[in-house]
Structures are given as C-alpha cells and as structure tokens.
Amino acid sequence: MMAENQVLPSTASVTAGGHLAIGDCDLVALADEFGTPVVVYDEAHLRATAREFVHAYRSLGCTAEVIYASKAYFGLAVLRLLRDEGLSIDVASGGELHAALAAGFPPERIYLHGNNKTPREVDEALAARVGTVIIDGFDEIALVADAAARHGIVQRVMVRVTPGVDPVTHSAIATGQVDSKFGFSLVGDAQRGVAAVRASAHLELVGLHAHLGSQLFDLSVFGPTARVLADFAAEVGADDIGVVDLGGGLGVAYTSGHAPPSVAEFAQAQATALETAFAAHGLPTPKLLCEPGRAMVGRAGVTLYRVGGIKPVPGIRTYASVDGGMSDLLRPMLYGAVYEPVLADRPEAPADRTYRVVGKHCESGDILVAEARLPELAVGDVLCLPATGAYGVAMASNYNGQPRPAVVFVADGAARLVTRRETYADILGRDRV
Ligand code: LLP
C-alpha cells in the first residue's frame, strides 16, 4: 500500500507494529508525544523536492532561479532548510519578509510581492536591501522610488502583468486573468507602467513577472503566457527585460485520484515556452524565475488528529469528530478541497467504511473530509491527513480559541519540535484590558 501512495511523503512506511510512519517515526507515537493536532514535515522529502526543482531547471541548461513562495508555509525550520538548499524566497508581506530575514536568507535572494505594499513594508524591504521588488501597480512606483531615494539606492524591480490567460483552476486562486486585482493589465496600463519605471532614476527595471494561478495541472498555459510576455517585451523594448518570472502554481495530489505533472515537466514547460516565445521575436532567452509554493512543501507535510467522537446518524451517515478542523485547515471549507485521510493506527486495514470527518468548531460547515473511506474507527485513533504541508498552518486561525498546532520535523527515526503548540496565554497575550 505504501509503495503506491503518491499523497503521503516519500518516506512513508508501516512499522513492525502496523502503524503508519514517516521518516521512520511512528505517527501514533508522535501524536502521543507532541499532542494533536500536529503537523509533521518529512525533512528528507522537503530536501529532495528542493533539489528536484533546482536540478530540473539546471538539467535543461537554462539560466533559472527557484524562488520559494513562502506564503505556502513560512515556519523558520522550513525556511532555513530551503535557504540551505540555495533557494531564493518570495515574500508577500512585511511578516513574511521578517521571517525570511530571520531564517537567514541573503537579502539579494528575497523578492518582495504584494498588490498593496504599505509604505512601512516597502521601507522595511529597502532597509534590508532586498534584491528585487515586484511592482504591482501605478501607485507603487512612486512609493518604491521615493523609498529608494531615501535609502540612497537604485532598487531592482520587475513589473507584474496579468497576461489574460485562464489558468483552469478554482476562481479564488486564479490570478492571471485581466479581471484581477494583481499587476498591470496588458491593455494599455503595462506600457505606461514600464515607461514610468524606466523614467525613475531610483528604479532599475530588470524584467517581467506573471503568475497565472495555483494548483495548476494543465501546463499548456505557459505557451500563451510566455508569448504574451515576449510580444510585450518586443513592443516596449527588451534591452532591460533580462529576467522573466512565470510564477508558481504547480499542483499537488491531494488524493490518489490526482495526477499532477512532475517538477521536471513543469520546468520543461516553462523553459520551452519562454525560449520559443522570445526566439520568435529574435530575442535572447531571458533568465527564468519560478515561484513554487504548494509543490515545494505540500506533500512533505501531514496533519495528525485524534478521533474524539463517532456519531452514526442512522440511514444517513456517520460523523467522526477530530480535535482540529477549519482553524488548522481551511482549504476544504474555502475551496471545497478534497483530502484523503489514512488511519495511522491501522493503515493496512481495509478501508471499507465511509465517514464524514469533521472538526471541533461550532459550525456545521467545519468538514475536513466529506466522504472518507477508512477502516472502522475507534475513539482515540489517530487520523493522518496527507498533503497538508502547504496553506494549512499558514492559513490557521484561533477560531473558537483553538491554539494553533505544533509543528514537528522528522528524519531518520528522530522527531524534533520546530514550532510549539500555541498556548491559551499566547491567544490572550495581545489583549490590553
Ligand atoms: N507567486 C505568486 C505571485 C503567488 O501569488 C503565488 C500564490 C505563488 C507564487 C505560489 O503559488 P503555488 O506554487 O503555491 O501554487 N491559499 C490558496 C493558494 C493561494 C495562492 C496564492 N498565490 C490555497 O490554499 O490553495
């Protein structure tokens, strides 16, 4: 069973005692030791994925840079690991910038994003000397230029455009379409944006950026995107368009029915699209930047919950309640995302029952898995929800006063706490009465 599982981290195995293990650590024992809910990251899987991305672009012979989109999860342990693997980092807020700096990313490897960067965020970024700011709209040009002047620097910037390509994904995570809050529209705005950036003595234009959307399975979208960018570069003059960022978005498998493209296929699609599009205008291929978030950390992480109550509603369904829910994993509620739990206590028992796995929050919509096929459950069992490493804890809340989960790294039979569970004191700690 474990050999075929494409949803669990790659080191998943079954212990001699019949429990599910990751990184040679028994997940039932981890739940006992660290409590639940707890997010467990497979360190070997994280490292292997980072290397797979770097290798994929390198082996194509293209000049490329892999930039981790830290919004997917910005815990310091993950950031440090990815820094050590030589990745760059995309931050979309002052908080993510703070985390990137705390994790020791060299400032020149930091890319600042955001459709409404505040004056304070821009100032913090320039004070830290971040390598590149992605300009997202007109109002930001003066903001960044003035800050650069104040800091006595010329800031490298890229201009983000919306290429008008439908990425075929959930509407809430599609960004490349013209009707978007992000970037400059290519119908008029982008030309003026580029001109305004070029006119500033404190900004140095280095390239263009486009991010289509997230959880993409269809790689054919990069052809038209690269064409639109190359056409635009040819129109406005490509001398200072030495870098093109085609964004992140590579999808991951949340269930065994999902078959996302491989990292190598994703890299190949981006690289080929870029080269072909620029060559059509007789232009050299720019340096390629990519910004994976979900595909970098999604499958490396699982969440462990403990089953606290089982309620059959005769003739309708059986509910299994766990000790987390929408506060640690909002994706099912927000996007209708489907997950496939594995029973950590008996992973090899036949999954011949159907349960609705629900959280502990005061809402009927707090459903983690609407129709989960599982072996018969008992109160106290540990449920493992695979592929929760991206946009899980990163989007966690304190709804119902629920402390946010602990995070644990596992490798070679050893587990270490990398983020402690929140306490009640943490939750009230900011209140002043
Ligand atoms: N670059 C930019 C500019 C982005 O806006 C994003 C994601 C990424 C890169 C990384 O995309 P990824 O490789 O992770 O697909 N909370 C949602 C996902 C929102 C993604 C927002 N931007 C979810 O849970 O599905």
Short mmCIF file of C-alpha atoms and ligand atoms in Angstrom, two decimals:
data_model
loop_
_atom_site.label_atom_id
_atom_site.label_comp_id
_atom_site.label_asym_id
_atom_site.label_seq_id
_atom_site.Cartn_x
_atom_site.Cartn_y
_atom_site.Cartn_z
CA MET A 1 0.00 0.00 0.00
CA MET A 2 2.70 2.47 0.97
CA ALA A 3 4.67 1.91 -2.20
CA GLU A 4 1.80 3.18 -4.36
CA ASN A 5 0.80 6.12 -2.24
CA GLN A 6 1.50 9.37 -4.10
CA VAL A 7 -0.13 11.54 -1.48
CA LEU A 8 1.91 10.74 1.63
CA PRO A 9 5.54 11.92 1.95
CA SER A 10 8.05 9.69 0.21
CA THR A 11 9.45 8.13 3.41
CA ALA A 12 6.02 6.84 4.50
CA SER A 13 6.18 3.24 5.70
CA VAL A 14 4.45 0.82 8.06
CA THR A 15 6.13 -0.08 11.36
CA ALA A 16 6.55 -3.64 12.62
CA GLY A 17 3.63 -2.90 14.94
CA GLY A 18 1.44 -1.96 11.96
CA HIS A 19 1.40 1.83 12.44
CA LEU A 20 1.95 4.45 9.80
CA ALA A 21 5.42 6.02 9.97
CA ILE A 22 7.16 8.95 8.29
CA GLY A 23 10.90 9.46 8.42
CA ASP A 24 10.97 6.19 10.40
CA CYS A 25 8.93 7.83 13.16
CA ASP A 26 5.73 6.11 14.29
CA LEU A 27 2.93 8.65 13.82
CA VAL A 28 0.83 7.23 16.66
CA ALA A 29 3.79 7.68 18.98
CA LEU A 30 4.31 11.23 17.69
CA ALA A 31 0.67 12.05 18.42
CA ASP A 32 1.17 10.76 21.98
CA GLU A 33 4.40 12.70 22.43
CA PHE A 34 3.51 16.05 20.88
CA GLY A 35 -0.28 16.06 21.18
CA THR A 36 -2.74 16.68 18.38
CA PRO A 37 -3.42 18.32 16.05
CA VAL A 38 0.20 18.35 15.00
CA VAL A 39 1.73 18.99 11.61
CA VAL A 40 4.60 16.65 10.74
CA TYR A 41 7.10 17.52 8.00
CA ASP A 42 9.30 14.90 6.38
CA GLU A 43 12.70 16.56 6.22
CA ALA A 44 14.04 14.20 3.58
CA HIS A 45 11.04 14.83 1.36
CA LEU A 46 11.45 18.60 1.71
CA ARG A 47 15.12 18.45 0.78
CA ALA A 48 14.51 16.09 -2.10
CA THR A 49 11.80 18.36 -3.51
CA ALA A 50 14.00 21.46 -3.28
CA ARG A 51 16.78 19.58 -5.09
CA GLU A 52 14.34 18.22 -7.66
CA PHE A 53 13.32 21.80 -8.58
CA VAL A 54 16.88 23.08 -8.80
CA HIS A 55 18.00 20.05 -10.79
CA ALA A 56 15.01 20.21 -13.16
CA TYR A 57 15.90 23.71 -14.40
CA ARG A 58 19.65 23.10 -14.32
CA SER A 59 19.41 19.94 -16.38
CA LEU A 60 17.52 21.84 -19.09
CA GLY A 61 20.57 24.04 -19.43
CA CYS A 62 18.58 27.21 -18.90
CA THR A 63 19.55 30.07 -16.63
CA ALA A 64 16.97 29.87 -13.88
CA GLU A 65 16.34 30.67 -10.25
CA VAL A 66 13.99 28.75 -7.98
CA ILE A 67 12.16 31.08 -5.60
CA TYR A 68 10.12 29.53 -2.78
CA ALA A 69 6.73 31.24 -2.36
CA SER A 70 6.78 31.47 1.42
CA LYS A 71 3.03 32.11 1.73
CA ALA A 72 2.58 28.33 1.44
CA TYR A 73 4.27 27.95 4.85
CA PHE A 74 6.77 30.30 6.46
CA GLY A 75 7.86 28.37 9.58
CA LEU A 76 11.51 29.11 10.32
CA ALA A 77 12.66 25.48 10.17
CA VAL A 78 11.31 25.05 6.64
CA LEU A 79 12.72 28.40 5.55
CA ARG A 80 16.17 27.55 6.94
CA LEU A 81 16.17 24.22 5.19
CA LEU A 82 15.22 25.81 1.86
CA ARG A 83 17.80 28.59 2.37
CA ASP A 84 20.45 25.91 2.91
CA GLU A 85 19.35 24.26 -0.32
CA GLY A 86 20.21 27.51 -2.09
CA LEU A 87 16.69 28.63 -2.98
CA SER A 88 15.56 32.23 -3.17
CA ILE A 89 12.37 33.39 -1.48
CA ASP A 90 9.21 35.28 -2.40
CA VAL A 91 7.65 37.29 0.43
CA ALA A 92 4.24 38.91 0.10
CA SER A 93 4.15 40.97 3.28
CA GLY A 94 6.26 42.54 6.00
CA GLY A 95 5.64 39.47 8.15
CA GLU A 96 6.95 37.08 5.53
CA LEU A 97 9.91 39.41 4.94
CA HIS A 98 10.64 39.32 8.66
CA ALA A 99 10.55 35.51 8.59
CA ALA A 100 12.83 35.33 5.54
CA LEU A 101 15.39 37.60 7.20
CA ALA A 102 15.11 35.72 10.49
CA ALA A 103 15.76 32.48 8.60
CA GLY A 104 18.94 34.00 7.24
CA PHE A 105 18.10 34.40 3.56
CA PRO A 106 20.64 36.71 1.97
CA PRO A 107 18.65 39.87 1.14
CA GLU A 108 19.61 39.70 -2.53
CA ARG A 109 17.74 36.38 -2.73
CA ILE A 110 14.50 37.97 -1.47
CA TYR A 111 11.69 39.03 -3.84
CA LEU A 112 9.03 41.36 -2.43
CA HIS A 113 5.50 40.86 -3.75
CA GLY A 114 2.07 42.21 -2.88
CA ASN A 115 -0.72 44.13 -4.57
CA ASN A 116 -0.86 46.72 -1.79
CA LYS A 117 2.54 47.01 -0.18
CA THR A 118 2.32 49.51 2.64
CA PRO A 119 4.84 52.35 2.94
CA ARG A 120 6.19 50.60 6.03
CA GLU A 121 6.64 47.28 4.21
CA VAL A 122 8.45 48.97 1.33
CA ASP A 123 10.66 50.81 3.76
CA GLU A 124 11.48 47.64 5.70
CA ALA A 125 12.30 45.81 2.48
CA LEU A 126 14.57 48.52 1.15
CA ALA A 127 16.24 48.99 4.53
CA ALA A 128 17.02 45.27 4.41
CA ARG A 129 18.28 45.72 0.81
CA VAL A 130 16.03 43.06 -0.70
CA GLY A 131 17.18 42.06 -4.15
CA THR A 132 14.02 42.63 -6.15
CA VAL A 133 10.68 44.35 -5.71
CA ILE A 134 7.86 43.23 -7.98
CA ILE A 135 5.91 46.36 -8.93
CA ASP A 136 2.23 45.52 -8.89
CA GLY A 137 0.58 48.81 -9.88
CA PHE A 138 0.99 52.50 -10.68
CA ASP A 139 0.58 53.78 -7.16
CA GLU A 140 3.52 51.73 -6.04
CA ILE A 141 6.05 53.18 -8.48
CA ALA A 142 6.48 56.46 -6.62
CA LEU A 143 6.30 54.67 -3.29
CA VAL A 144 9.26 52.41 -4.12
CA ALA A 145 11.19 55.11 -5.98
CA ASP A 146 10.86 57.57 -3.08
CA ALA A 147 11.93 54.94 -0.56
CA ALA A 148 14.93 54.04 -2.75
CA ALA A 149 15.89 57.72 -2.92
CA ARG A 150 15.63 57.98 0.86
CA HIS A 151 17.85 54.93 1.28
CA GLY A 152 20.27 56.23 -1.34
CA ILE A 153 19.93 53.18 -3.58
CA VAL A 154 18.72 52.18 -7.02
CA GLN A 155 16.19 49.37 -6.47
CA ARG A 156 15.98 46.45 -8.88
CA VAL A 157 12.36 45.93 -9.86
CA MET A 158 10.24 43.72 -12.07
CA VAL A 159 6.86 44.70 -13.45
CA ARG A 160 3.99 42.29 -12.83
CA VAL A 161 1.47 41.92 -15.63
CA THR A 162 -1.76 39.98 -15.97
CA PRO A 163 -1.33 38.05 -19.20
CA GLY A 164 -5.03 37.37 -19.71
CA VAL A 165 -4.62 33.60 -19.72
CA ASP A 166 -7.20 31.41 -17.97
CA PRO A 167 -5.22 29.05 -15.74
CA VAL A 168 -8.05 26.50 -15.31
CA THR A 169 -8.24 26.38 -11.52
CA HIS A 170 -10.51 27.45 -8.66
CA SER A 171 -11.58 31.08 -9.24
CA ALA A 172 -10.29 32.18 -5.82
CA ILE A 173 -6.73 31.13 -6.70
CA ALA A 174 -6.67 32.22 -10.35
CA THR A 175 -4.60 35.38 -10.85
CA GLY A 176 -3.52 35.62 -14.48
CA GLN A 177 -6.81 36.86 -15.91
CA VAL A 178 -7.33 40.51 -16.93
CA ASP A 179 -10.09 41.00 -14.35
CA SER A 180 -7.69 40.79 -11.40
CA LYS A 181 -6.50 42.98 -8.56
CA PHE A 182 -2.92 41.94 -9.32
CA GLY A 183 -0.44 43.54 -11.70
CA PHE A 184 -0.69 45.77 -14.74
CA SER A 185 -3.19 44.95 -17.42
CA LEU A 186 -1.51 44.45 -20.79
CA VAL A 187 -4.17 46.57 -22.47
CA GLY A 188 -2.53 49.96 -22.04
CA ASP A 189 -1.55 50.03 -18.38
CA ALA A 190 1.57 47.92 -18.62
CA GLN A 191 3.23 50.09 -21.30
CA ARG A 192 2.72 53.17 -19.16
CA GLY A 193 3.90 51.27 -16.08
CA VAL A 194 7.14 50.23 -17.76
CA ALA A 195 7.70 53.75 -19.03
CA ALA A 196 7.18 55.21 -15.55
CA VAL A 197 9.61 52.72 -14.01
CA ARG A 198 12.21 53.47 -16.68
CA ALA A 199 11.80 57.18 -16.08
CA SER A 200 12.77 56.86 -12.42
CA ALA A 201 16.41 57.38 -11.53
CA HIS A 202 15.94 55.25 -8.42
CA LEU A 203 14.47 52.17 -10.10
CA GLU A 204 16.21 49.69 -12.35
CA LEU A 205 13.87 47.60 -14.46
CA VAL A 206 15.19 44.05 -14.82
CA GLY A 207 12.21 42.09 -16.12
CA LEU A 208 8.61 41.00 -16.15
CA HIS A 209 6.51 38.83 -13.86
CA ALA A 210 3.30 36.87 -14.38
CA HIS A 211 1.69 34.36 -12.04
CA LEU A 212 -1.28 32.54 -13.51
CA GLY A 213 -2.78 30.81 -10.53
CA SER A 214 -2.37 27.93 -8.17
CA GLN A 215 -2.96 24.16 -8.17
CA LEU A 216 -2.37 24.02 -11.95
CA PHE A 217 -2.44 20.67 -13.72
CA ASP A 218 -2.51 21.97 -17.30
CA LEU A 219 0.97 23.05 -18.39
CA SER A 220 -0.17 24.25 -21.81
CA VAL A 221 -0.96 27.62 -20.20
CA PHE A 222 2.72 28.60 -20.19
CA GLY A 223 2.92 28.77 -24.02
CA PRO A 224 0.39 31.60 -24.40
CA THR A 225 1.68 33.31 -21.25
CA ALA A 226 5.27 33.41 -22.49
CA ARG A 227 4.05 34.60 -25.92
CA VAL A 228 2.13 37.47 -24.37
CA LEU A 229 5.18 38.46 -22.34
CA ALA A 230 7.56 38.21 -25.30
CA ASP A 231 5.19 40.22 -27.52
CA PHE A 232 5.04 42.84 -24.81
CA ALA A 233 8.83 42.89 -24.37
CA ALA A 234 9.27 43.29 -28.12
CA GLU A 235 6.78 46.15 -28.11
CA VAL A 236 8.30 48.12 -25.22
CA GLY A 237 11.93 47.23 -25.97
CA ALA A 238 13.59 44.18 -24.48
CA ASP A 239 17.01 45.61 -23.58
CA ASP A 240 16.20 45.67 -19.87
CA ILE A 241 13.94 42.60 -19.87
CA GLY A 242 16.66 40.17 -18.89
CA VAL A 243 14.53 38.22 -16.43
CA VAL A 244 11.07 36.70 -16.74
CA ASP A 245 9.22 35.16 -13.81
CA LEU A 246 6.49 32.75 -14.91
CA GLY A 247 5.21 32.30 -11.36
CA GLY A 248 4.48 29.21 -9.37
CA GLY A 249 1.33 27.18 -9.41
CA LEU A 250 2.39 23.57 -9.93
CA GLY A 251 -0.41 21.44 -8.48
CA VAL A 252 -0.04 18.61 -6.00
CA ALA A 253 -2.02 15.41 -5.45
CA TYR A 254 -4.42 15.76 -2.53
CA THR A 255 -5.99 12.40 -3.28
CA SER A 256 -4.82 9.28 -5.07
CA GLY A 257 -7.06 10.31 -7.98
CA HIS A 258 -4.98 13.42 -8.68
CA ALA A 259 -2.10 13.13 -11.14
CA PRO A 260 -0.24 16.46 -11.25
CA PRO A 261 2.59 17.00 -13.70
CA SER A 262 6.07 16.29 -12.37
CA VAL A 263 8.50 19.00 -11.38
CA ALA A 264 10.57 18.13 -14.47
CA GLU A 265 7.55 18.50 -16.74
CA PHE A 266 6.68 21.83 -15.13
CA ALA A 267 10.23 23.14 -15.59
CA GLN A 268 10.35 21.91 -19.16
CA ALA A 269 7.01 23.55 -19.99
CA GLN A 270 8.12 26.91 -18.57
CA ALA A 271 11.59 26.81 -20.12
CA THR A 272 10.42 25.74 -23.57
CA ALA A 273 7.61 28.29 -23.60
CA LEU A 274 9.99 31.11 -22.70
CA GLU A 275 12.68 30.20 -25.19
CA THR A 276 10.22 29.71 -28.04
CA ALA A 277 8.33 32.92 -27.38
CA PHE A 278 11.40 35.15 -27.19
CA ALA A 279 13.10 33.43 -30.14
CA ALA A 280 10.02 34.22 -32.26
CA HIS A 281 10.99 37.89 -31.90
CA GLY A 282 14.67 37.20 -32.45
CA LEU A 283 15.30 37.94 -28.77
CA PRO A 284 17.66 36.05 -26.46
CA THR A 285 16.01 33.87 -23.82
CA PRO A 286 15.74 35.81 -20.56
CA LYS A 287 16.71 34.28 -17.23
CA LEU A 288 13.75 32.25 -15.98
CA LEU A 289 12.41 32.61 -12.47
CA CYS A 290 9.83 30.25 -10.99
CA GLU A 291 7.99 30.58 -7.68
CA PRO A 292 6.65 27.28 -6.40
CA GLY A 293 4.93 27.26 -3.03
CA ARG A 294 2.49 24.38 -2.78
CA ALA A 295 4.59 21.94 -4.81
CA MET A 296 7.64 22.69 -2.64
CA VAL A 297 6.10 21.89 0.75
CA GLY A 298 2.61 20.46 0.25
CA ARG A 299 3.30 16.76 0.12
CA ALA A 300 6.09 16.90 2.70
CA GLY A 301 3.61 17.72 5.45
CA VAL A 302 0.80 15.73 7.08
CA THR A 303 -1.54 16.67 9.91
CA LEU A 304 -2.33 14.24 12.73
CA TYR A 305 -5.66 14.48 14.53
CA ARG A 306 -7.19 12.34 17.24
CA VAL A 307 -10.70 10.97 16.82
CA GLY A 308 -12.80 12.11 19.78
CA GLY A 309 -16.33 11.12 18.90
CA ILE A 310 -18.15 8.90 16.44
CA LYS A 311 -21.80 9.62 15.72
CA PRO A 312 -23.86 7.43 13.43
CA VAL A 313 -26.96 9.13 12.01
CA PRO A 314 -28.93 6.03 11.03
CA GLY A 315 -29.68 5.77 7.36
CA ILE A 316 -27.71 8.90 6.55
CA ARG A 317 -24.02 8.83 7.51
CA THR A 318 -21.50 8.50 10.33
CA TYR A 319 -19.63 11.51 11.64
CA ALA A 320 -16.13 11.19 13.04
CA SER A 321 -15.06 14.26 15.00
CA VAL A 322 -11.40 15.17 15.32
CA ASP A 323 -9.62 17.65 17.57
CA GLY A 324 -8.81 20.26 14.92
CA GLY A 325 -10.70 21.45 11.87
CA MET A 326 -11.21 24.67 9.98
CA SER A 327 -8.83 26.51 12.34
CA ASP A 328 -5.84 24.47 11.14
CA LEU A 329 -7.06 23.50 7.65
CA LEU A 330 -9.40 25.96 5.99
CA ARG A 331 -8.98 24.68 2.45
CA PRO A 332 -11.91 22.23 2.41
CA MET A 333 -14.29 24.98 3.53
CA LEU A 334 -12.77 27.74 1.44
CA TYR A 335 -12.16 25.95 -1.85
CA GLY A 336 -14.06 22.69 -1.50
CA ALA A 337 -10.66 20.98 -1.39
CA VAL A 338 -10.79 17.20 -1.05
CA TYR A 339 -8.35 15.25 1.15
CA GLU A 340 -7.85 11.54 1.71
CA PRO A 341 -7.13 10.53 5.32
CA VAL A 342 -5.14 7.49 6.35
CA LEU A 343 -5.71 5.80 9.69
CA ALA A 344 -2.30 6.00 11.38
CA ASP A 345 -3.14 3.15 13.81
CA ARG A 346 -4.13 0.65 11.11
CA PRO A 347 -3.02 1.92 7.68
CA GLU A 348 -3.25 -1.51 6.10
CA ALA A 349 -6.72 -2.43 7.34
CA PRO A 350 -9.30 -2.48 4.55
CA ALA A 351 -10.90 0.96 4.09
CA ASP A 352 -14.42 -0.43 3.95
CA ARG A 353 -16.35 2.26 5.88
CA THR A 354 -17.39 5.77 4.96
CA TYR A 355 -17.14 8.61 7.45
CA ARG A 356 -17.67 12.33 7.33
CA VAL A 357 -14.59 13.63 9.12
CA VAL A 358 -15.49 16.87 10.88
CA GLY A 359 -13.65 19.34 13.07
CA LYS A 360 -14.46 20.58 16.56
CA HIS A 361 -15.63 24.07 15.62
CA CYS A 362 -19.10 25.47 16.16
CA GLU A 363 -20.14 25.31 12.52
CA SER A 364 -21.79 22.56 10.52
CA GLY A 365 -19.58 23.57 7.60
CA ASP A 366 -16.46 22.59 9.57
CA ILE A 367 -15.97 19.49 7.44
CA LEU A 368 -12.44 18.25 6.76
CA VAL A 369 -13.37 15.31 4.53
CA ALA A 370 -16.95 14.92 3.33
CA GLU A 371 -16.71 11.25 2.29
CA ALA A 372 -13.68 9.49 3.73
CA ARG A 373 -13.13 5.81 3.05
CA LEU A 374 -11.49 4.39 6.19
CA PRO A 375 -11.30 1.22 8.25
CA GLU A 376 -13.69 1.10 11.19
CA LEU A 377 -12.68 3.91 13.57
CA ALA A 378 -12.45 3.88 17.35
CA VAL A 379 -12.32 6.83 19.70
CA GLY A 380 -8.67 7.65 20.33
CA ASP A 381 -7.50 6.64 16.85
CA VAL A 382 -5.00 8.92 15.12
CA LEU A 383 -6.02 10.15 11.70
CA CYS A 384 -3.35 11.33 9.29
CA LEU A 385 -4.36 13.88 6.67
CA PRO A 386 -1.72 13.84 3.93
CA ALA A 387 -0.62 16.75 1.73
CA THR A 388 -1.34 19.45 4.29
CA GLY A 389 2.15 20.97 4.22
CA ALA A 390 1.09 23.98 2.12
CA TYR A 391 -1.59 26.53 3.01
CA GLY A 392 -2.52 24.60 6.15
CA VAL A 393 -0.84 26.13 9.21
CA ALA A 394 -0.04 29.13 7.04
CA MET A 395 -3.76 29.92 6.98
CA ALA A 396 -4.54 28.75 10.52
CA SER A 397 -6.61 30.82 12.95
CA ASN A 398 -7.63 30.86 16.62
CA TYR A 399 -11.32 30.40 15.87
CA ASN A 400 -13.13 29.21 18.99
CA GLY A 401 -10.00 29.96 20.98
CA GLN A 402 -8.26 26.97 19.42
CA PRO A 403 -4.47 27.11 19.85
CA ARG A 404 -2.67 26.72 16.54
CA PRO A 405 -0.95 23.33 16.12
CA ALA A 406 2.58 22.29 16.92
CA VAL A 407 4.93 21.53 14.04
CA VAL A 408 7.41 18.66 14.13
CA PHE A 409 10.24 17.67 11.77
CA VAL A 410 11.01 14.00 11.31
CA ALA A 411 14.12 12.41 9.78
CA ASP A 412 15.87 9.07 10.18
CA GLY A 413 13.84 7.96 13.17
CA ALA A 414 14.20 11.23 15.10
CA ALA A 415 11.49 13.82 15.68
CA ARG A 416 12.06 17.40 16.81
CA LEU A 417 9.59 20.09 17.72
CA VAL A 418 10.16 23.09 15.43
CA THR A 419 7.10 25.15 16.43
CA ARG A 420 5.48 24.63 19.79
CA ARG A 421 1.72 24.48 20.08
CA GLU A 422 0.12 27.81 20.88
CA THR A 423 -0.95 28.29 24.49
CA TYR A 424 -4.04 29.95 25.89
CA ALA A 425 -1.71 32.66 27.14
CA ASP A 426 -0.49 33.24 23.56
CA ILE A 427 -4.07 33.65 22.43
CA LEU A 428 -4.88 36.35 25.00
CA GLY A 429 -1.35 37.74 25.11
CA ARG A 430 -2.04 40.77 22.94
CA ASP A 431 -5.14 41.94 24.78
CA ARG A 432 -4.86 45.03 26.97
CA VAL A 433 -7.66 45.42 29.47
N1 LLP B 1 3.82 33.52 -6.82
C1 LLP B 1 2.80 34.36 -6.62
C2 LLP B 1 2.91 35.74 -7.06
C3 LLP B 1 1.63 33.90 -5.97
O1 LLP B 1 0.62 34.73 -5.79
C4 LLP B 1 1.56 32.57 -5.53
C5 LLP B 1 0.37 32.05 -4.83
C6 LLP B 1 2.67 31.74 -5.75
C7 LLP B 1 3.78 32.24 -6.40
C8 LLP B 1 2.72 30.31 -5.29
O2 LLP B 1 1.74 29.53 -5.86
P1 LLP B 1 1.76 27.94 -5.62
O3 LLP B 1 3.01 27.40 -6.27
O4 LLP B 1 1.74 27.71 -4.18
O5 LLP B 1 0.54 27.48 -6.29
N2 LLP B 1 -4.42 29.65 -0.30
C9 LLP B 1 -4.57 29.02 -1.59
C10 LLP B 1 -3.45 29.31 -2.54
C11 LLP B 1 -3.24 30.79 -2.80
C12 LLP B 1 -2.06 31.04 -3.68
C13 LLP B 1 -1.75 32.48 -3.75
N3 LLP B 1 -0.60 32.80 -4.52
C14 LLP B 1 -4.76 27.52 -1.41
O6 LLP B 1 -4.76 27.05 -0.27
O7 LLP B 1 -4.95 26.79 -2.38
#
